[in-house]
Short mmCIF file of C-alpha atoms and ligand atoms in Angstrom, two decimals:
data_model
loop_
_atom_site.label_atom_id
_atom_site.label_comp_id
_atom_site.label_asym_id
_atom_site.label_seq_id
_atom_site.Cartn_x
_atom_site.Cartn_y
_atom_site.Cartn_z
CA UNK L 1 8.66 -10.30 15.48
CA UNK L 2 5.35 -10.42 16.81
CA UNK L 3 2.77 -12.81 16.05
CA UNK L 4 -0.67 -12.43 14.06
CA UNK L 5 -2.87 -9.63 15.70
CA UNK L 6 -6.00 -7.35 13.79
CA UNK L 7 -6.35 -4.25 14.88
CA UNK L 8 -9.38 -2.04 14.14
CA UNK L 9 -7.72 1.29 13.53
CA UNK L 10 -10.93 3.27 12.48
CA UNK L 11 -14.27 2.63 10.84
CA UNK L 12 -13.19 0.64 7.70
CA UNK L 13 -9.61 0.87 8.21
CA UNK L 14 -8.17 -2.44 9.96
CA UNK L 15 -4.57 -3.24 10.50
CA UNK L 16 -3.56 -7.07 9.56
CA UNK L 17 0.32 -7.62 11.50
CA UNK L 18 2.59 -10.05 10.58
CA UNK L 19 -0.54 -11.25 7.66
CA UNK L 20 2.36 -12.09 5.36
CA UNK L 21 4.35 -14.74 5.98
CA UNK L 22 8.58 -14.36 5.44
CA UNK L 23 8.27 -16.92 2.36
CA UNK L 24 5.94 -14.76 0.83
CA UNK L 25 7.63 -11.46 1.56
CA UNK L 26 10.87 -12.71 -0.25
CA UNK L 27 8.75 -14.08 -2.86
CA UNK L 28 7.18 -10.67 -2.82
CA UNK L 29 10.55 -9.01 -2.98
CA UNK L 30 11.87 -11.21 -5.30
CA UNK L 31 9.04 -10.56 -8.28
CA UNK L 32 9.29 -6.74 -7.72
CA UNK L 33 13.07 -6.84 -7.99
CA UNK L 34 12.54 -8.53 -11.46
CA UNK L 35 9.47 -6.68 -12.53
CA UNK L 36 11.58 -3.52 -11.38
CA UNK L 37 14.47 -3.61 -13.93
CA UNK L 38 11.91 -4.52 -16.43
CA UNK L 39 10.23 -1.90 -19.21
CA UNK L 40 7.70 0.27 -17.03
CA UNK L 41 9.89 -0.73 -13.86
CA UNK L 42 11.02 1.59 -11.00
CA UNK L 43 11.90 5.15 -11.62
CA UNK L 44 11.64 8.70 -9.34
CA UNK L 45 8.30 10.13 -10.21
CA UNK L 46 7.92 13.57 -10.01
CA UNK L 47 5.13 16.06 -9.12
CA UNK L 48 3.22 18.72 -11.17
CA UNK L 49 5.97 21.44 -9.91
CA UNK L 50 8.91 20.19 -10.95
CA UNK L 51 9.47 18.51 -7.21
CA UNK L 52 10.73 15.27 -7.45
CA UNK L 53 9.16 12.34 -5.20
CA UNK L 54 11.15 10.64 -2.38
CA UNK L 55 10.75 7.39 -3.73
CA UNK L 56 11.32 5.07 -6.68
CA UNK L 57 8.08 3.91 -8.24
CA UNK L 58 6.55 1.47 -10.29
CA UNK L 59 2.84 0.47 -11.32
CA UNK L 60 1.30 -2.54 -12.18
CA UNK L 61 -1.83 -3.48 -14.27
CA UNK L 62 -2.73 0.03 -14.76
CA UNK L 63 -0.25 3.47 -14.62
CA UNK L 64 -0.95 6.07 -12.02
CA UNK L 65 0.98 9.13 -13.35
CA UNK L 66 1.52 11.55 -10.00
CA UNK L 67 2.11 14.70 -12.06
CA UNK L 68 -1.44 15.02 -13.11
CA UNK L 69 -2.80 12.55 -10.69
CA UNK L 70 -4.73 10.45 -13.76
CA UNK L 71 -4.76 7.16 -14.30
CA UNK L 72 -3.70 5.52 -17.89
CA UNK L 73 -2.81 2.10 -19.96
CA UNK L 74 1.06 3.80 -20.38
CA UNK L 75 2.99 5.94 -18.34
CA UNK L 76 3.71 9.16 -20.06
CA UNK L 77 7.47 9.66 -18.62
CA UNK L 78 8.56 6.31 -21.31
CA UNK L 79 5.61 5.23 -23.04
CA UNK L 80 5.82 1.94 -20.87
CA UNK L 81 2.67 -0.15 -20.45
CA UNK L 82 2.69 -1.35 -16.94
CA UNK L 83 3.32 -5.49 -16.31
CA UNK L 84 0.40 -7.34 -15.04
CA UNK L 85 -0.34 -7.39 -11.14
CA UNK L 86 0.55 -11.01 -10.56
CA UNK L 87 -1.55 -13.86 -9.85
CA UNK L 88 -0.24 -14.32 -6.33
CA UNK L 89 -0.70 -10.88 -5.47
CA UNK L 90 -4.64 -10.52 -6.04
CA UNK L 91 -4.40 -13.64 -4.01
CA UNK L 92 -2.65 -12.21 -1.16
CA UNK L 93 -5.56 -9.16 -1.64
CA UNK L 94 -8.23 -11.33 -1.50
CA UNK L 95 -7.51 -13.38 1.53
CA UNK L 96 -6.77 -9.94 3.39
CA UNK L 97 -10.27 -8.52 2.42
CA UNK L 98 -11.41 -12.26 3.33
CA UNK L 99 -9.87 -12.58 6.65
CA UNK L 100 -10.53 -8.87 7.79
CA UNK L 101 -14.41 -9.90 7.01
CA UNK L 102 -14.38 -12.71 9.06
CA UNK L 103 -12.27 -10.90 11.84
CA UNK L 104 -15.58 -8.28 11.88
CA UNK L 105 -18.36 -11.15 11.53
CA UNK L 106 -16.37 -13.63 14.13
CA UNK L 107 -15.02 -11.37 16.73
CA UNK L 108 -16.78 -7.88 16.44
CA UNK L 109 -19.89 -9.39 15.58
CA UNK L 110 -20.83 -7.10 12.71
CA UNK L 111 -23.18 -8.54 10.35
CA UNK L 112 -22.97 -6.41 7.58
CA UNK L 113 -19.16 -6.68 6.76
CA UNK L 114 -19.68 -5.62 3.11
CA UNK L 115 -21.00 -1.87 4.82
CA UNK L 116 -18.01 -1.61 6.76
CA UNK L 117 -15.22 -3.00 3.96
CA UNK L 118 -16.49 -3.55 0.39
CA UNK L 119 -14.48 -6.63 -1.48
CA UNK L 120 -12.26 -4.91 -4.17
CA UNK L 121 -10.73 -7.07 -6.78
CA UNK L 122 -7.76 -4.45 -7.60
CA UNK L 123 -6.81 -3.21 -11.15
CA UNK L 124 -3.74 -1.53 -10.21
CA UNK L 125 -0.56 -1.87 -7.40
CA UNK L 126 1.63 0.99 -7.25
CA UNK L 127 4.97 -0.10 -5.35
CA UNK L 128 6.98 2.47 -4.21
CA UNK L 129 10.64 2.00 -2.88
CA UNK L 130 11.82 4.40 -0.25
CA UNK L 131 15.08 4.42 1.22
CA UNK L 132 15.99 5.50 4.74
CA UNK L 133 15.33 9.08 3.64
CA UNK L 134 12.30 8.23 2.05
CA UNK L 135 8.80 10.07 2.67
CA UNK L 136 5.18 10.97 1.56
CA UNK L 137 3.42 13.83 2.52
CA UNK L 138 -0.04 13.45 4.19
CA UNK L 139 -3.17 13.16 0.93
CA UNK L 140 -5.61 11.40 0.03
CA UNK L 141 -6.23 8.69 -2.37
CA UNK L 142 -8.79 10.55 -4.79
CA UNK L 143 -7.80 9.91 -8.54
CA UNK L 144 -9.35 7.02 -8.91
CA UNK L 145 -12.82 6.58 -10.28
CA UNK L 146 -15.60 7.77 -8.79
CA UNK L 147 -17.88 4.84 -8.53
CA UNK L 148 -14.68 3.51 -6.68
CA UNK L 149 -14.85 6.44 -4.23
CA UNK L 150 -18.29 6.80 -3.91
CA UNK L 151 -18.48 2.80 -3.12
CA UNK L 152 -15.29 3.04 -0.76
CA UNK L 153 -13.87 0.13 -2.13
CA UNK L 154 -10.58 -0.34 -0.43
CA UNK L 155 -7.55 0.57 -0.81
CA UNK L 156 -5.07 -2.73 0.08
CA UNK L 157 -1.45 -1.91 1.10
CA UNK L 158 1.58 -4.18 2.27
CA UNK L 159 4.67 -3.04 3.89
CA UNK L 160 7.59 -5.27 3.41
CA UNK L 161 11.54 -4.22 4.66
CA UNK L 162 12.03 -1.17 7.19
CA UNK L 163 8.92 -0.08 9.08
CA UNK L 164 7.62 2.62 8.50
CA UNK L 165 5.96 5.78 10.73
CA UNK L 166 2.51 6.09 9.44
CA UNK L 167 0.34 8.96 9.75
CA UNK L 168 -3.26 8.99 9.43
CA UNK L 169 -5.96 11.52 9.84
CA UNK L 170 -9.24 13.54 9.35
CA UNK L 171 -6.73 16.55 8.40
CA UNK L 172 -3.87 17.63 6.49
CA UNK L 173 -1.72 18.36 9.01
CA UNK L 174 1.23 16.28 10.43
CA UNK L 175 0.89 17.34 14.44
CA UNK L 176 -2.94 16.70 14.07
CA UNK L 177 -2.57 12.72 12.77
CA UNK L 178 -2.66 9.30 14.46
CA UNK L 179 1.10 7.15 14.21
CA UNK L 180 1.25 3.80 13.72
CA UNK L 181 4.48 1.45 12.56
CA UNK L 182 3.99 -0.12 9.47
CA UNK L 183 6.33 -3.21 9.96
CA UNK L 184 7.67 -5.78 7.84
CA UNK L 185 4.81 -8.44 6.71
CA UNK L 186 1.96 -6.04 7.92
CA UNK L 187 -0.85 -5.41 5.85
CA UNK L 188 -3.11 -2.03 6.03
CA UNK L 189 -6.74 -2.17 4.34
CA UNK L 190 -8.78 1.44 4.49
CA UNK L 191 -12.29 1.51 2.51
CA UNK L 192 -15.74 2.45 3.73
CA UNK L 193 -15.85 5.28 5.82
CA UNK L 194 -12.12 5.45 6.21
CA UNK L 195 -11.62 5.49 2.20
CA UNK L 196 -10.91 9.40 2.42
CA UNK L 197 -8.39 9.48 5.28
CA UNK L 198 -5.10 11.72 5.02
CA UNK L 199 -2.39 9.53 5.07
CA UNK L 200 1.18 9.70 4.45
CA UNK L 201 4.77 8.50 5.76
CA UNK L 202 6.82 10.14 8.32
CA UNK L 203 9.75 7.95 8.45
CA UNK L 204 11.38 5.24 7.84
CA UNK L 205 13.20 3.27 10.26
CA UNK L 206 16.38 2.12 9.33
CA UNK L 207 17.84 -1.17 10.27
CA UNK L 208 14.53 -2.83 11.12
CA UNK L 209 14.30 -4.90 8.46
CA UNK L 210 14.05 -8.93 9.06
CA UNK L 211 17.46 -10.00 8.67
CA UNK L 212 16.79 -13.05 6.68
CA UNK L 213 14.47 -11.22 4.32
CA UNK L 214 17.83 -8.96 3.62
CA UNK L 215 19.94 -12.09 2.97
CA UNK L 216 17.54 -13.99 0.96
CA UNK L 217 16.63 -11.38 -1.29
CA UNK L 218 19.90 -8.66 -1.56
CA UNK L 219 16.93 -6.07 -0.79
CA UNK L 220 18.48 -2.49 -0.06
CA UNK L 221 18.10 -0.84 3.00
CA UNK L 222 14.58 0.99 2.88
CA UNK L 223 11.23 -0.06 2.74
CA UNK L 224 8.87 -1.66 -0.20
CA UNK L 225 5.05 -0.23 -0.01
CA UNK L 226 2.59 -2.22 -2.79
CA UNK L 227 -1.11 -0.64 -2.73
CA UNK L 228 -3.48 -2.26 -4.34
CA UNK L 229 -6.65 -0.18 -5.62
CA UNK L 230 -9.54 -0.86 -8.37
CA UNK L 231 -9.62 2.62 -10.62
C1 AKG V 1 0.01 5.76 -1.35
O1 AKG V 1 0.51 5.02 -2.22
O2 AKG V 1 -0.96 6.51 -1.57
C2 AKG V 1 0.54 5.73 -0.02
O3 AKG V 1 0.12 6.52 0.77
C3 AKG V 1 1.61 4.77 0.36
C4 AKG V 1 1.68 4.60 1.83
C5 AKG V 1 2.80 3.71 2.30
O4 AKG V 1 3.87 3.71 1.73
O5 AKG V 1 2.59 3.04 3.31
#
């Protein structure tokens, strides 16, 4: 398991393990299961070619539509509006923007944490759902608005089930990018300086899933990702 440990990955881009508690990850689990046979639940997005994506997806507060990488109140595939984030959520986001601020003030004595990781009260969570076969390709996060960009507010992203092999980097390419597991509970913030970093998902590990998350919840093998982002 692992206990709690922040790790400064980059400039702006800070790695929280084991941030969420179990309770919470089932609760997590629990809402997105419900949410996700809802209208404007999970389906398989596809790209601007015709390609599908190798994940389920559904958005919250806001609809980020993949196939022209634009942001809307509806998702054009249904004409579903997107279900509210939920109040627990933006709580989760704010004590992970509130803790990684006091992890830079207490312990890495910066005194301008604001410079390194601007607070970001999110207007939209995509969750994706990827099974053991699930990927994404290295991008970047660049659709949403630019005062967001510009300010590098961050974006906020939770791992819950399977780890995952994350790749980050200054480049587009796969053999030039940093690894690091994304594990059950963890919690990845990148803003600032780090707001424009390739990243995507190599892998997914299968079978590493906590097993009392599994039997609480029914989840499927794979892996749920929830990233939080203001447009
Ligand atoms: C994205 O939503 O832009 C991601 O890159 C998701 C990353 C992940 O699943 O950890």
């Amino acid at each position: 398991m692992g206990g709690l440990a922040t790790k400064i990955l980059r400039p702006g881009m800070v790695l929280l393990k084991n941030f969420i508690s179990l309770k919470d990850q089932v609760e997590i689990v629990q809402t997105c299961q419900k949410l996700g046979k809802g209208n404007g639940g999970f389906y398989q997005p596809g790209y601007g070619d015709g390609a599908k994506m190798l994940l389920k997806m559904m958005c919250l507060g806001k609809n980020w539509d993949p196939k022209t990488g634009s942001y809307g109140e509806r998702r054009p595939v249904d004409g579903a509006e997107p279900p509210p984030i939920p109040g627990e959520f933006h709580m989760l986001v704010q004590k992970a923007i509130q803790d990684t601020h006091a992890y830079l003030l207490e312990e890495v004595g910066q005194k301008n944490v604001e410079s390194v990781l601007p607070s970001m009260t999110p207007d939209i969570c995509i969750v994706n759902f990827y099974t053991s076969t699930g990927r994404l390709g290295l991008h970047k996060d660049k659709d949403e608005s630019q005062h967001s960009l510009n300010r590098g507010l961050p974006v906020v992203s939770i791992s819950i089930g399977d780890s995952a092999e994350f790749l980050y980097g200054d480049q587009m390419d796969k053999n030039k990018a940093e690894k690091v597991e994304l594990r059950s509970g963890d919690v990845l913030i990148f803003g600032g300086k780090s707001r424009h970093v390739y990243h995507g998902v190599n892998s997914i590990r299968t079978k590493s899933a906590p097993h009392e998350l599994l039997q609480e919840t029914g989840l499927r093998p794979g892996r749920l990702n929830l990233t939080f982002r203001k447009y």
